Structure formats: C-alpha cells, structure tokens
Short mmCIF file of C-alpha atoms in Angstrom, two decimals:
data_model
loop_
_atom_site.label_atom_id
_atom_site.label_comp_id
_atom_site.label_asym_id
_atom_site.label_seq_id
_atom_site.Cartn_x
_atom_site.Cartn_y
_atom_site.Cartn_z
CA MET A 1 158.90 84.38 126.68
CA ASN A 2 157.65 83.66 130.40
CA ALA A 3 154.69 81.40 130.32
CA ALA A 4 152.82 83.41 132.91
CA PRO A 5 152.40 86.61 131.06
CA VAL A 6 151.35 84.60 128.14
CA ARG A 7 148.53 82.90 130.13
CA THR A 8 147.55 86.32 131.36
CA VAL A 9 147.20 87.87 127.99
CA HIS A 10 145.28 84.84 126.67
CA ARG A 11 143.05 84.93 129.80
CA LEU A 12 142.21 88.70 129.07
CA LEU A 13 141.84 88.55 125.29
CA PRO A 14 138.12 87.72 124.13
CA ASP A 15 138.06 84.25 122.45
CA ALA A 16 135.45 83.16 120.20
CA GLY A 17 133.34 81.70 122.97
CA ARG A 18 133.38 84.90 125.03
CA VAL A 19 132.38 86.88 121.90
CA PHE A 20 129.62 84.58 121.09
CA VAL A 21 128.18 84.83 124.71
CA SER A 22 128.46 88.51 124.58
CA LEU A 23 126.33 88.68 121.31
CA LEU A 24 123.87 86.35 123.09
CA ALA A 25 123.80 88.85 125.92
CA GLY A 26 122.94 91.47 123.40
CA VAL A 27 120.12 89.41 122.02
CA ALA A 28 118.80 89.10 125.62
CA GLY A 29 119.01 92.84 126.14
CA VAL A 30 116.93 93.43 122.98
CA ALA A 31 114.43 90.79 124.21
CA GLY A 32 114.12 92.11 127.65
CA SER A 33 113.31 95.52 126.27
CA TYR A 34 110.77 93.99 123.94
CA ALA A 35 109.13 92.02 126.94
CA VAL A 36 108.38 95.16 128.74
CA ALA A 37 107.73 97.64 125.94
CA GLY A 38 106.34 95.48 123.02
CA PHE A 39 106.64 97.18 119.69
CA THR A 40 106.31 100.75 120.98
CA PRO A 41 108.86 103.81 121.09
CA SER A 42 110.01 102.34 124.55
CA PHE A 43 111.35 99.22 122.63
CA VAL A 44 115.15 99.93 122.17
CA VAL A 45 114.98 98.88 118.52
CA GLY A 46 112.25 101.60 117.71
CA PRO A 47 114.43 104.72 118.05
CA ILE A 48 117.36 103.22 116.02
CA ALA A 49 115.07 102.14 113.15
CA GLY A 50 113.38 105.60 113.29
CA THR A 51 116.71 107.31 113.16
CA MET A 52 117.85 105.35 110.20
CA ALA A 53 114.68 105.94 108.38
CA ARG A 54 115.01 109.76 108.81
CA GLN A 55 118.89 110.04 108.46
CA LEU A 56 119.66 107.75 105.41
CA PRO A 57 120.39 109.35 102.15
CA SER A 58 117.31 110.16 100.43
CA GLU A 59 118.28 107.94 97.51
CA ILE A 60 118.14 105.02 99.88
CA ILE A 61 114.95 105.79 101.44
CA THR A 62 113.49 106.24 97.97
CA PHE A 63 114.72 102.97 96.81
CA GLY A 64 113.10 101.40 99.78
CA ILE A 65 109.83 102.84 99.41
CA VAL A 66 109.48 102.38 95.54
CA VAL A 67 111.40 99.13 95.19
CA LEU A 68 111.32 97.20 98.40
CA GLY A 69 107.84 98.56 99.73
CA ASP A 70 106.92 96.89 103.02
CA ALA A 71 110.09 94.73 102.85
CA GLY A 72 112.15 97.86 103.03
CA ASP A 73 110.50 98.72 106.45
CA GLN A 74 111.13 95.24 107.60
CA LEU A 75 114.74 95.30 106.59
CA ASN A 76 115.10 98.46 108.47
CA VAL A 77 113.77 96.97 111.63
CA VAL A 78 116.07 93.90 111.15
CA ALA A 79 119.06 96.24 110.76
CA ALA A 80 118.02 98.16 113.77
CA VAL A 81 117.84 94.82 115.75
CA GLY A 82 121.34 93.80 114.60
CA ILE A 83 122.81 97.38 115.64
CA ALA A 84 121.20 96.89 119.20
CA VAL A 85 122.50 93.40 119.50
CA VAL A 86 125.94 94.44 118.44
CA ALA A 87 125.92 97.41 120.72
CA PHE A 88 124.83 95.50 123.79
CA GLY A 89 127.34 92.77 122.89
CA VAL A 90 130.25 95.17 122.66
CA VAL A 91 129.20 96.57 126.16
CA ALA A 92 129.08 92.84 127.52
CA LEU A 93 132.33 91.84 125.93
CA SER A 94 134.19 95.02 127.22
CA CYS A 95 132.82 95.07 130.74
CA SER A 96 133.46 91.28 131.03
CA ALA A 97 137.15 91.81 129.93
CA LEU A 98 137.47 94.64 132.43
CA GLY A 99 136.14 92.23 135.17
CA ARG A 100 138.67 89.63 134.22
CA ARG A 101 141.47 92.22 134.27
CA LEU A 102 140.54 93.14 137.81
CA ASP A 103 140.20 89.50 138.75
CA ALA A 104 136.50 90.47 139.70
CA PRO A 105 134.15 88.98 137.17
CA PRO A 106 131.17 90.14 139.19
CA VAL A 107 132.22 93.70 138.70
CA GLY A 108 132.20 93.27 134.99
CA ILE A 109 128.75 91.74 135.09
CA LEU A 110 127.40 94.64 137.12
CA LEU A 111 129.08 97.15 134.79
CA ALA A 112 127.64 95.54 131.78
CA THR A 113 124.20 95.68 133.32
CA ALA A 114 124.60 99.34 134.25
CA PHE A 115 125.79 100.37 130.69
CA GLY A 116 123.17 98.17 129.26
CA VAL A 117 120.45 100.24 131.13
CA GLY A 118 122.15 103.42 130.31
CA ILE A 119 122.28 102.89 126.64
CA ALA A 120 118.72 101.58 126.48
CA PHE A 121 117.50 104.52 128.59
CA GLY A 122 119.63 107.10 126.42
CA LEU A 123 117.75 105.66 123.33
CA THR A 124 114.09 105.43 124.85
CA GLY A 125 113.95 107.41 127.93
CA ALA A 126 111.89 104.47 129.25
CA PRO A 127 112.98 103.28 132.68
CA LEU A 128 111.40 99.96 132.93
CA SER A 129 112.26 98.63 129.39
CA SER A 130 115.80 99.86 130.08
CA ILE A 131 116.21 98.18 133.23
CA ALA A 132 114.80 94.97 131.58
CA SER A 133 117.53 95.36 128.82
CA GLY A 134 120.46 95.70 131.19
CA ALA A 135 119.28 93.00 133.50
CA SER A 136 118.90 90.47 130.76
CA ILE A 137 122.40 91.32 129.63
CA GLY A 138 123.64 90.74 133.18
CA VAL A 139 121.75 87.54 133.69
CA VAL A 140 123.33 85.93 130.59
CA LEU A 141 126.89 86.88 131.47
CA ALA A 142 126.23 85.62 135.17
CA VAL A 143 124.67 82.23 134.22
CA SER A 144 127.35 81.73 131.55
CA ASP A 145 130.06 82.04 134.22
CA LEU A 146 128.19 79.98 136.62
CA PHE A 147 127.90 77.13 134.12
CA THR A 148 131.57 76.71 134.01
CA GLY A 149 131.42 75.27 137.62
CA VAL A 150 128.03 73.30 137.80
CA VAL A 151 128.27 71.34 134.61
CA ASP A 152 129.93 67.86 134.19
CA SER A 153 133.71 68.66 134.32
CA GLU A 154 134.45 66.46 131.37
CA VAL A 155 132.99 69.50 129.26
CA SER A 156 135.45 72.21 128.62
CA PRO A 157 135.04 75.47 130.59
CA ALA A 158 134.66 77.39 127.21
CA ARG A 159 131.92 75.00 126.07
CA ARG A 160 130.25 75.19 129.38
CA ARG A 161 130.20 79.00 129.10
CA VAL A 162 128.69 78.93 125.66
CA LEU A 163 125.97 76.33 126.68
CA GLY A 164 124.97 78.33 129.69
CA GLY A 165 124.93 81.57 127.71
CA THR A 166 122.94 79.96 124.94
CA ALA A 167 120.33 78.36 127.21
CA THR A 168 119.83 81.61 129.21
CA ALA A 169 119.62 83.80 126.18
CA LEU A 170 117.21 81.43 124.38
CA ALA A 171 114.89 81.41 127.57
CA LEU A 172 114.99 85.01 127.86
CA SER A 173 114.43 85.66 124.16
CA VAL A 174 111.38 83.35 124.00
CA GLY A 175 110.08 84.80 127.19
CA GLY A 176 110.68 88.32 125.96
CA PHE A 177 108.75 87.50 122.59
CA VAL A 178 105.81 86.13 124.38
CA PHE A 179 105.47 88.75 127.02
CA GLY A 180 106.00 91.55 124.35
CA ARG A 181 103.58 89.96 121.94
CA GLN A 182 100.79 89.67 124.66
CA GLY A 183 101.47 93.20 125.64
CA GLY A 184 100.99 94.35 121.88
CA ILE A 185 97.83 92.22 121.65
CA ARG A 186 96.48 93.80 124.96
CA ARG A 187 97.27 97.20 123.59
CA SER A 188 95.56 96.51 120.09
CA GLU A 189 92.45 95.32 122.15
CA GLU A 190 92.16 98.70 123.88
CA ALA A 191 90.07 100.16 121.02
CA ALA A 192 86.64 100.78 122.20
CA ALA A 193 83.32 102.26 120.91
CA LEU A 194 83.22 105.91 120.55
CA ASP A 195 82.00 108.01 123.29
CA VAL A 196 79.77 110.34 121.11
CA SER A 197 76.20 111.35 121.01
CA GLU A 198 73.48 108.71 120.20
CA PRO A 199 72.59 110.64 116.81
CA ILE A 200 76.30 110.35 115.77
CA MET A 201 76.32 106.66 116.60
CA ALA A 202 73.14 105.93 114.75
CA GLU A 203 74.49 107.85 111.68
CA ILE A 204 77.77 105.76 111.86
CA ALA A 205 75.61 102.58 111.96
CA THR A 206 73.49 103.88 109.01
CA MET A 207 76.49 104.89 106.98
CA LEU A 208 78.44 101.67 107.43
CA ASP A 209 75.26 99.77 106.42
CA GLU A 210 74.90 101.94 103.24
CA ALA A 211 78.47 100.97 102.45
CA ASP A 212 77.79 97.36 102.89
CA ASP A 213 74.72 97.50 100.77
CA ASN A 214 76.53 99.60 98.01
CA SER A 215 79.46 97.15 97.79
CA LEU A 216 79.45 95.03 94.57
CA ALA A 217 79.01 91.19 95.23
CA VAL A 218 82.21 90.14 93.65
CA THR A 219 84.22 87.37 95.20
CA GLY A 220 87.59 88.50 96.50
CA LEU A 221 86.76 92.10 96.10
CA GLU A 222 87.45 94.28 99.11
CA PRO A 223 84.26 96.10 100.39
CA LEU A 224 83.72 99.75 100.09
CA VAL A 225 84.83 100.07 103.95
CA SER A 226 88.35 98.43 103.98
CA GLU A 227 88.68 95.39 106.07
CA GLU A 228 92.36 96.08 106.61
CA PHE A 229 93.51 99.59 106.32
CA TYR A 230 97.18 100.09 105.27
CA GLU A 231 99.63 101.97 107.51
CA VAL A 232 102.65 104.00 106.43
CA ASP A 233 104.80 105.96 109.07
CA ILE A 234 108.37 107.46 109.20
CA ASN A 235 109.16 105.49 112.45
CA ALA A 236 109.24 101.70 113.04
CA THR A 237 107.17 102.13 116.13
CA ASP A 238 103.94 104.09 116.69
CA PRO A 239 103.82 106.61 119.54
CA THR A 240 101.76 105.75 122.56
CA ILE A 241 99.81 108.88 123.67
CA ASP A 242 97.80 109.46 126.69
CA SER A 243 94.57 111.26 125.41
CA GLU A 244 94.15 112.92 128.99
CA ALA A 245 97.74 114.65 128.45
CA TRP A 246 97.33 115.22 124.80
CA SER A 247 96.44 118.61 123.34
CA LEU A 248 96.22 120.21 120.06
CA SER A 249 97.60 123.81 119.59
CA VAL A 250 96.98 126.35 116.89
CA THR A 251 100.29 128.60 116.74
CA GLY A 252 102.32 130.80 114.62
CA ALA A 253 100.84 133.84 112.68
CA VAL A 254 97.53 134.14 114.42
CA GLU A 255 96.04 136.78 116.62
CA GLU A 256 95.67 134.55 119.54
CA GLU A 257 97.24 130.90 119.94
CA VAL A 258 94.55 128.46 121.10
CA SER A 259 94.90 124.92 122.40
CA TYR A 260 92.22 122.09 122.76
CA THR A 261 92.11 118.99 124.95
CA TYR A 262 90.92 115.56 123.69
CA ASP A 263 87.65 116.07 125.70
CA GLU A 264 87.05 119.52 124.56
CA ILE A 265 87.35 118.33 120.82
CA ARG A 266 84.92 115.44 121.51
CA THR A 267 82.47 117.55 122.92
CA MET A 268 82.00 119.67 119.87
CA ASP A 269 79.51 119.04 117.08
CA GLY A 270 80.88 115.99 115.38
CA GLU A 271 80.65 114.61 111.82
CA ASN A 272 81.09 111.47 109.97
CA ARG A 273 82.84 111.27 106.53
CA PHE A 274 83.87 108.71 104.23
CA VAL A 275 87.66 109.50 103.29
CA SER A 276 89.88 107.34 101.06
CA LEU A 277 93.54 107.39 101.30
CA ARG A 278 96.13 106.33 98.88
CA CYS A 279 100.05 105.90 99.37
CA VAL A 280 102.26 107.88 97.05
CA GLY A 281 104.99 105.26 97.30
CA GLU A 282 102.81 102.29 96.21
CA GLY A 283 103.04 100.33 92.98
CA LEU A 284 100.56 101.31 90.06
CA ASN A 285 98.40 98.30 90.94
CA GLY A 286 99.49 98.07 94.62
CA LYS A 287 97.05 97.78 97.52
CA LYS A 288 97.85 100.78 99.56
CA LEU A 289 94.47 102.48 98.84
CA ASP A 290 91.81 102.10 101.48
CA ASN A 291 88.58 103.68 102.62
CA ALA A 292 87.04 104.14 106.13
CA LEU A 293 84.36 106.11 107.85
CA TRP A 294 85.92 108.74 110.04
CA THR A 295 84.24 110.71 112.87
CA GLY A 296 85.55 114.12 114.02
CA VAL A 297 85.31 117.84 113.48
CA PRO A 298 86.20 120.13 110.67
CA ILE A 299 89.71 121.48 111.25
CA MET A 300 88.82 125.16 110.49
CA ASP A 301 86.45 125.02 113.49
CA LEU A 302 89.70 124.71 115.56
CA VAL A 303 91.84 127.07 113.50
CA ASP A 304 89.19 130.01 112.92
CA PRO A 305 89.13 130.97 116.68
CA ALA A 306 92.80 131.86 116.49
CA VAL A 307 92.18 134.14 113.62
CA PRO A 308 95.07 133.14 111.39
CA ALA A 309 96.82 135.06 108.73
CA GLU A 310 95.32 134.17 105.38
CA GLU A 311 98.05 134.82 102.90
CA CYS A 312 100.15 131.73 103.26
CA CYS A 313 100.05 128.23 104.60
CA VAL A 314 100.12 125.86 107.69
CA MET A 315 102.50 123.33 108.97
CA LEU A 316 100.93 120.24 110.50
CA ARG A 317 103.15 118.61 113.22
CA ALA A 318 102.80 115.40 114.87
CA ALA A 319 104.03 113.72 118.06
CA ASP A 320 106.29 111.42 116.21
CA GLY A 321 108.33 114.14 114.64
CA PHE A 322 106.56 114.13 111.40
CA TYR A 323 105.48 117.52 109.82
CA GLU A 324 103.85 118.66 106.51
CA GLU A 325 102.94 121.94 104.95
CA PHE A 326 99.62 122.68 103.23
CA PRO A 327 98.05 125.89 101.77
CA LEU A 328 95.73 127.30 104.32
CA SER A 329 92.90 127.02 101.63
CA ALA A 330 93.38 123.29 101.79
CA LEU A 331 92.18 123.12 105.34
CA SER A 332 88.86 124.58 104.32
CA ASP A 333 87.68 120.90 103.73
CA GLY A 334 90.08 119.38 106.32
CA PHE A 335 88.83 117.16 109.07
CA LEU A 336 90.28 116.15 112.37
CA ALA A 337 89.36 112.56 112.99
CA TYR A 338 89.19 110.88 116.43
CA GLY A 339 87.14 107.89 115.39
CA MET A 340 87.30 105.26 112.53
CA ASN A 341 84.46 102.99 111.53
CA GLY A 342 82.49 103.44 114.74
CA ASP A 343 85.55 102.79 117.16
CA VAL A 344 88.09 105.06 118.77
CA LEU A 345 90.95 105.93 116.34
CA PRO A 346 93.42 103.14 116.54
CA ARG A 347 96.98 104.03 117.68
CA GLY A 348 98.41 103.02 114.31
CA HIS A 349 96.10 105.44 112.58
CA GLY A 350 97.02 108.41 114.86
CA TYR A 351 95.23 108.14 118.20
CA PRO A 352 94.15 110.42 119.71
CA ALA A 353 93.47 112.46 116.52
CA ARG A 354 94.67 112.75 112.94
CA ALA A 355 94.33 115.25 110.02
CA LEU A 356 92.46 114.22 106.71
CA ILE A 357 92.94 116.63 104.07
CA PRO A 358 90.88 115.71 100.98
CA GLY A 359 92.56 114.95 97.66
CA HIS A 360 95.91 114.63 99.04
CA TRP A 361 98.21 111.69 99.20
CA GLY A 362 97.74 109.54 102.20
CA GLU A 363 101.09 109.78 103.93
CA ILE A 364 100.83 113.64 104.39
CA ASN A 365 97.47 113.23 106.17
CA VAL A 366 99.40 113.75 109.51
CA LYS A 367 98.61 111.32 112.36
CA TRP A 368 99.11 111.90 116.01
CA LEU A 369 98.56 115.62 115.24
CA THR A 370 99.58 118.04 118.07
CA GLU A 371 100.25 121.42 116.41
CA ILE A 372 98.84 123.47 113.66
CA GLU A 373 101.40 126.36 112.88
CA VAL A 374 100.26 129.12 110.62
CA LEU A 375 103.26 130.07 108.47
CA GLU A 376 103.94 133.61 107.08
CA GLN A 377 106.13 132.10 104.33
CA GLU A 378 106.29 128.69 102.60
CA GLN A 379 108.49 125.92 104.06
CA ASP A 380 109.17 122.39 102.79
CA GLY A 381 107.45 119.45 104.67
CA TYR A 382 109.17 116.28 105.55
CA TRP A 383 108.60 114.53 102.32
CA GLU A 384 109.35 117.54 100.20
CA GLU A 385 112.82 117.84 101.83
CA ARG A 386 113.31 114.12 100.53
CA GLY A 387 112.50 114.90 96.85
CA TRP A 388 108.98 113.93 96.87
CA HIS A 389 105.96 115.76 95.44
CA GLY A 390 104.44 116.07 98.90
CA THR A 391 101.12 117.95 98.93
CA GLY A 392 99.08 118.18 95.77
CA PRO A 393 96.24 116.33 93.99
CA VAL A 394 96.41 112.51 93.84
CA ASN A 395 96.68 110.76 90.47
CA THR A 396 93.53 109.17 88.84
CA VAL A 397 93.87 105.36 89.06
CA GLY A 398 91.67 102.33 88.06
CA LYS A 399 93.14 99.13 89.89
CA LEU A 400 92.67 95.49 88.94
CA HIS A 401 92.77 93.13 91.67
CA VAL A 402 90.27 90.41 91.06
CA VAL A 403 90.03 87.87 88.38
CA ASN A 404 87.44 85.24 88.71
CA VAL A 405 87.49 82.65 85.98
CA GLY A 406 84.49 80.61 85.31
CA GLU A 407 83.68 77.83 82.86
CA ASP A 408 82.46 80.18 80.15
CA THR A 409 82.85 83.73 81.64
CA ILE A 410 85.59 85.71 83.37
CA GLU A 411 84.91 88.48 85.99
CA VAL A 412 87.48 91.18 86.68
CA ALA A 413 87.13 93.81 89.37
CA GLY A 414 88.86 96.38 91.42
CA HIS A 415 88.77 99.90 92.80
CA ALA A 416 89.06 103.50 91.18
CA TYR A 417 90.08 106.63 92.69
CA ALA A 418 90.56 110.19 91.69
CA GLY A 419 90.50 112.14 95.14
CA THR A 420 88.15 114.91 95.26
CA ARG A 421 87.43 114.81 91.53
CA GLY A 422 85.52 111.52 91.92
CA ILE A 423 85.24 108.71 89.41
CA GLU A 424 82.85 109.00 86.52
CA ARG A 425 83.66 105.88 84.56
CA VAL A 426 85.87 102.92 84.47
CA GLU A 427 86.53 101.09 81.06
CA VAL A 428 87.98 97.51 80.47
CA SER A 429 89.79 96.23 77.42
CA THR A 430 90.07 92.43 77.05
CA ASP A 431 92.20 92.68 73.95
CA GLY A 432 95.10 94.59 75.10
CA GLY A 433 93.54 97.97 74.55
CA ASP A 434 92.19 97.75 71.01
CA SER A 435 88.55 98.00 72.24
CA TRP A 436 86.77 99.12 75.37
CA SER A 437 83.71 98.46 77.45
CA GLU A 438 82.32 100.30 80.24
CA ALA A 439 82.53 98.56 83.64
CA THR A 440 79.72 98.43 86.39
CA LEU A 441 80.39 101.08 89.07
CA SER A 442 79.27 100.84 92.69
CA GLU A 443 76.89 103.46 93.95
CA PRO A 444 78.77 106.52 95.15
CA LEU A 445 79.16 106.90 98.84
CA PRO A 446 78.61 110.38 100.38
CA GLY A 447 81.70 112.54 100.44
CA ASP A 448 84.12 114.38 98.33
CA ASP A 449 87.16 112.05 98.56
CA VAL A 450 85.95 108.32 98.20
CA TRP A 451 86.80 105.58 95.93
CA ARG A 452 84.36 103.34 94.01
CA GLN A 453 84.47 99.63 93.04
CA TRP A 454 84.03 98.36 89.39
CA SER A 455 83.33 94.97 87.87
CA TYR A 456 83.15 93.70 84.31
CA SER A 457 82.15 90.32 83.20
CA TYR A 458 82.83 88.95 79.63
CA ASP A 459 82.77 85.72 77.59
CA SER A 460 85.92 83.82 78.06
CA PRO A 461 88.11 83.85 74.79
CA GLY A 462 89.59 80.55 75.60
CA GLY A 463 93.21 81.61 75.62
CA GLU A 464 95.51 83.85 77.21
CA HIS A 465 94.67 87.69 76.81
CA ASP A 466 95.54 90.94 78.20
CA VAL A 467 93.17 92.95 80.43
CA VAL A 468 93.62 96.73 80.57
CA VAL A 469 91.77 99.12 82.82
CA ARG A 470 91.55 102.93 82.75
CA ALA A 471 89.46 105.40 84.74
CA THR A 472 87.93 108.75 83.98
CA ASP A 473 87.58 111.23 86.78
CA GLY A 474 84.52 113.30 87.69
CA GLU A 475 85.79 116.21 85.73
CA GLY A 476 85.96 114.12 82.46
CA THR A 477 89.60 113.58 82.34
CA LEU A 478 90.95 110.26 81.26
CA GLN A 479 93.87 109.09 83.37
CA PRO A 480 97.08 109.14 81.42
CA LYS A 481 98.10 105.94 79.56
CA ALA A 482 101.93 106.21 80.21
CA GLU A 483 103.19 104.64 83.35
CA THR A 484 105.20 106.58 85.66
CA ASP A 485 107.17 105.51 88.67
CA ALA A 486 106.02 106.53 92.22
CA PHE A 487 108.79 108.94 92.75
CA PRO A 488 108.46 111.73 93.01
CA SER A 489 104.72 112.43 92.12
CA GLY A 490 102.87 109.06 92.64
CA PRO A 491 102.39 106.27 90.22
CA SER A 492 100.38 106.81 87.15
CA GLY A 493 99.23 104.74 83.93
CA TRP A 494 96.74 102.15 82.79
CA VAL A 495 96.80 98.94 84.71
CA SER A 496 97.28 95.85 82.68
CA ARG A 497 97.18 92.21 83.60
CA THR A 498 97.66 88.70 81.57
CA VAL A 499 94.68 86.43 82.22
CA ARG A 500 94.92 82.81 81.64
CA PRO A 501 91.75 81.04 81.65
#
C-alpha cells in the first residue's frame, strides 16, 4: 500500500491523545456553564439530571429514593455530568477531525465552539452560560493545538497536545468551580427580612421565642424550629424565579379565573403558622422531618374569589414542572407561604411562594407554585403516576435520634409527629419492648400540624440493651408496631436502637 494514504488515514483517525483532549474540552464546557450559572437550571447539567429523574423507570426511581436516599440524587447529578462531558467531548472530537480533514484546524475549533453553544442552549435556553460552555470547549482545543509548537521540541507533539489540553482544562475547571460557587453563595445570601407589617413581624419574633423556650434542653437534640430544613425536589436544580414577573393563577372549573401577583399576595392579611413536613421516602428513623414558622395567607382566600366547583379536586402546578392533586376540601386549611422563620422564603423552599397542606407528606406540598387548577374529575399527581401513595395522612412516628450516656444515667430523645392528629404520648422501653415508661414531651406549639420533642432518662443497666420508642397520636391511636418500607405509603413501625453504655 502507498505510504501517503496510510499517513493521511492515520492523521484523520482520533488517537488516544485526541480523544483525551476532547474529553477534557467536555469537562471545560461543563465548567464554563457552571461558572456563569452556578447550580441553577441554566447550568447545563441541571436539565439532564432533571430529565433522568423524571424519565427513568419508576422502579429505578423508587430504588434511588428508598435505598440510596440523598446518595441517589448525587449519583444522578454525577451521571448527568458524565453525559454532558461525553456529549461535549464527542462534539469536540468530531469537529476537530473535520478540521483536520479540511486541513483547517481553526475551522474545527470554531465548529466545536458553535456546536457546544448550540447544545447547551438547547438544554438550558440560557445564552450566557451556553456561550461560556462553547467558548471553554474552543479554548481547550485551541491551546492544545498551540502547545504542539510552543513547547520544547524534545517532547512529542501528541504529548504536547495532551499537556496543553490538560493545563487549560484544569485552569478552566478550577476557575469555573470558584466562580460558580461564589455565585451560588451570593444567591444564597439574597434572603432578606420579610417586608410585612410590624404586627406580623412582632408576632414572628414572639412565636420563635416561644419555640425556643419550649424546646427541651437535651444535648444534640434539634430545637422545635429546625436549624437545617431538608429539601426534596424532582429536579437537580431549583428554579430561579423573578418575583416581579411571577404570578399565581386559579384556573379550571371556576366561574371566573383569577390571578395574583407577588405584591398583591403580600399586601393581603398575613398569618404565621408552625407547620412540620416529613418526607414519604425517608427511613423510619431518618432525619427528613423538620419544622418551621411560615408566613403567608390561607389558600382559600385566593381560590374562593374564583368561585370553584365544589364536587371534586384541584391540581397544584409548579414552575419546575411538578404537579400534585388534592381534594378541594384539603385546601380548607391550606396555606400559601412566602416567608420562613422571619425571612423571605428561600429559593430551595419554593420562592416566591409554596403550598402547605396540613397532614400530608412533605414532598407533595408544592413549591414554586404557579397555578391552582380546579378539576371536574380526579387525575393522578406526579408521585401517584409513579406508584406512590401521594396525598393522604402521614404516618405517626416517634424518632430516636439522641443517646447521651452519662456515668450512671442514660438520656434518650427525639421527635414525634402525627400530622394534624398531633401527639398525645411517647413511650420508651429500655428492655426491648417488655416494659414501657412515658417520656417527657415538649409543650405543644400553636398549630394543627406540628411535631413535638420527647426525652427520657433512666439508670444505666450497665450493659448493652435495646431501646424502643412508640408514639400515640392525638386521637388515642398507637402507631403500628410492624415496620413497613417507605414505598408506597411512607415508613411505619416502632423505632429501636441498641445502646452500649
């Protein structure tokens, strides 16, 4: 065979070094998007992770929620990053090969940049972060080519290309992480005190003080107002919503559709309510149960002016694509919150406004609410479509999170919750369930859907023993002993823990 065609084919085929540099360009493309967007829907990874979370088979989603928990969300994001890197890498590799085929490498670099911008924009619709993605891809390819001529000639061209691409991608990735992280910090610092009337602010201060005073003095026990409130969403990134452009509409089977702006809602007579939320997918003794003081207005104050049909139900719809159905009657005690613990509602908890429907599992209390659609017949909500129980009363639970071992005594403590039924009693067994003693409960906070703390101290038996906890709700019903999985109706059962003095 003629040597010239062989050299031509070899020159056009992607060697390992070019593949590696192309993947580095993909990494830089992801980093460029993060530098501009931070961890928001404008970050190219966000839409990929969100699509995976929504489109994967329900069995995989359930496994991720029940077995992997937070690690499942993290794996989803990692997989989305990998997909984005490979997609950008394929673009970089293909366009570079085309440029070499045309004997015009700069053309390949420009094409890779353009296609990178196009892919990112197609995913996010965000011009700036998309341009940053494409430009980062182009810079890695350009510098890797330049390095073949500016580095010591004793180093092979292939190695020079890899060194140049590695150095550039590393610099862009570190810079992207730093800039993106700082942007995220700035966004998290945007929370400000509520712009509400002085009486409402005074009531907030009083109620938070009351919660502090009622909290049991137990080392390691989270207070009655949670210090860190859990978050669960269907997407990897939270939507960024401009409150001035946001509105909430009441639509569907109504006499007249109505719509409210953020300012209109905040000028209504506001209320403050303690409401606890528990995740349906948590472990029996998990820590996705929290409480906060919310500021807002009754939902029916917004729905009633539309004169809804009363025979059915409503679908609450969110800006992130989430939707959940409730009986219309469930909204009679519903709350639209725009404040949390005296501050503007955080973005991660639904800014500008979210729904709180007492007695229901946390994940169906729709965040980033944009529409209340009154339905003429029942429809499945997001989680019902995936086999979960969806709306419905939460299960009673007594959680055991604190074990403080002293010289002669042991103190155990936790929280108990039963939704709107309230908690009447928590009992503790220190002998594996053979005998029971009543625990001390925190004084109840005002509200129909609020947890309580409990604690119990006893003389140390001196050896290993099993502590069991059970709760009785405000209707006098003891929580079931048998342990059930989270899927499909939430975890249930008595919590037990082996204590070793």
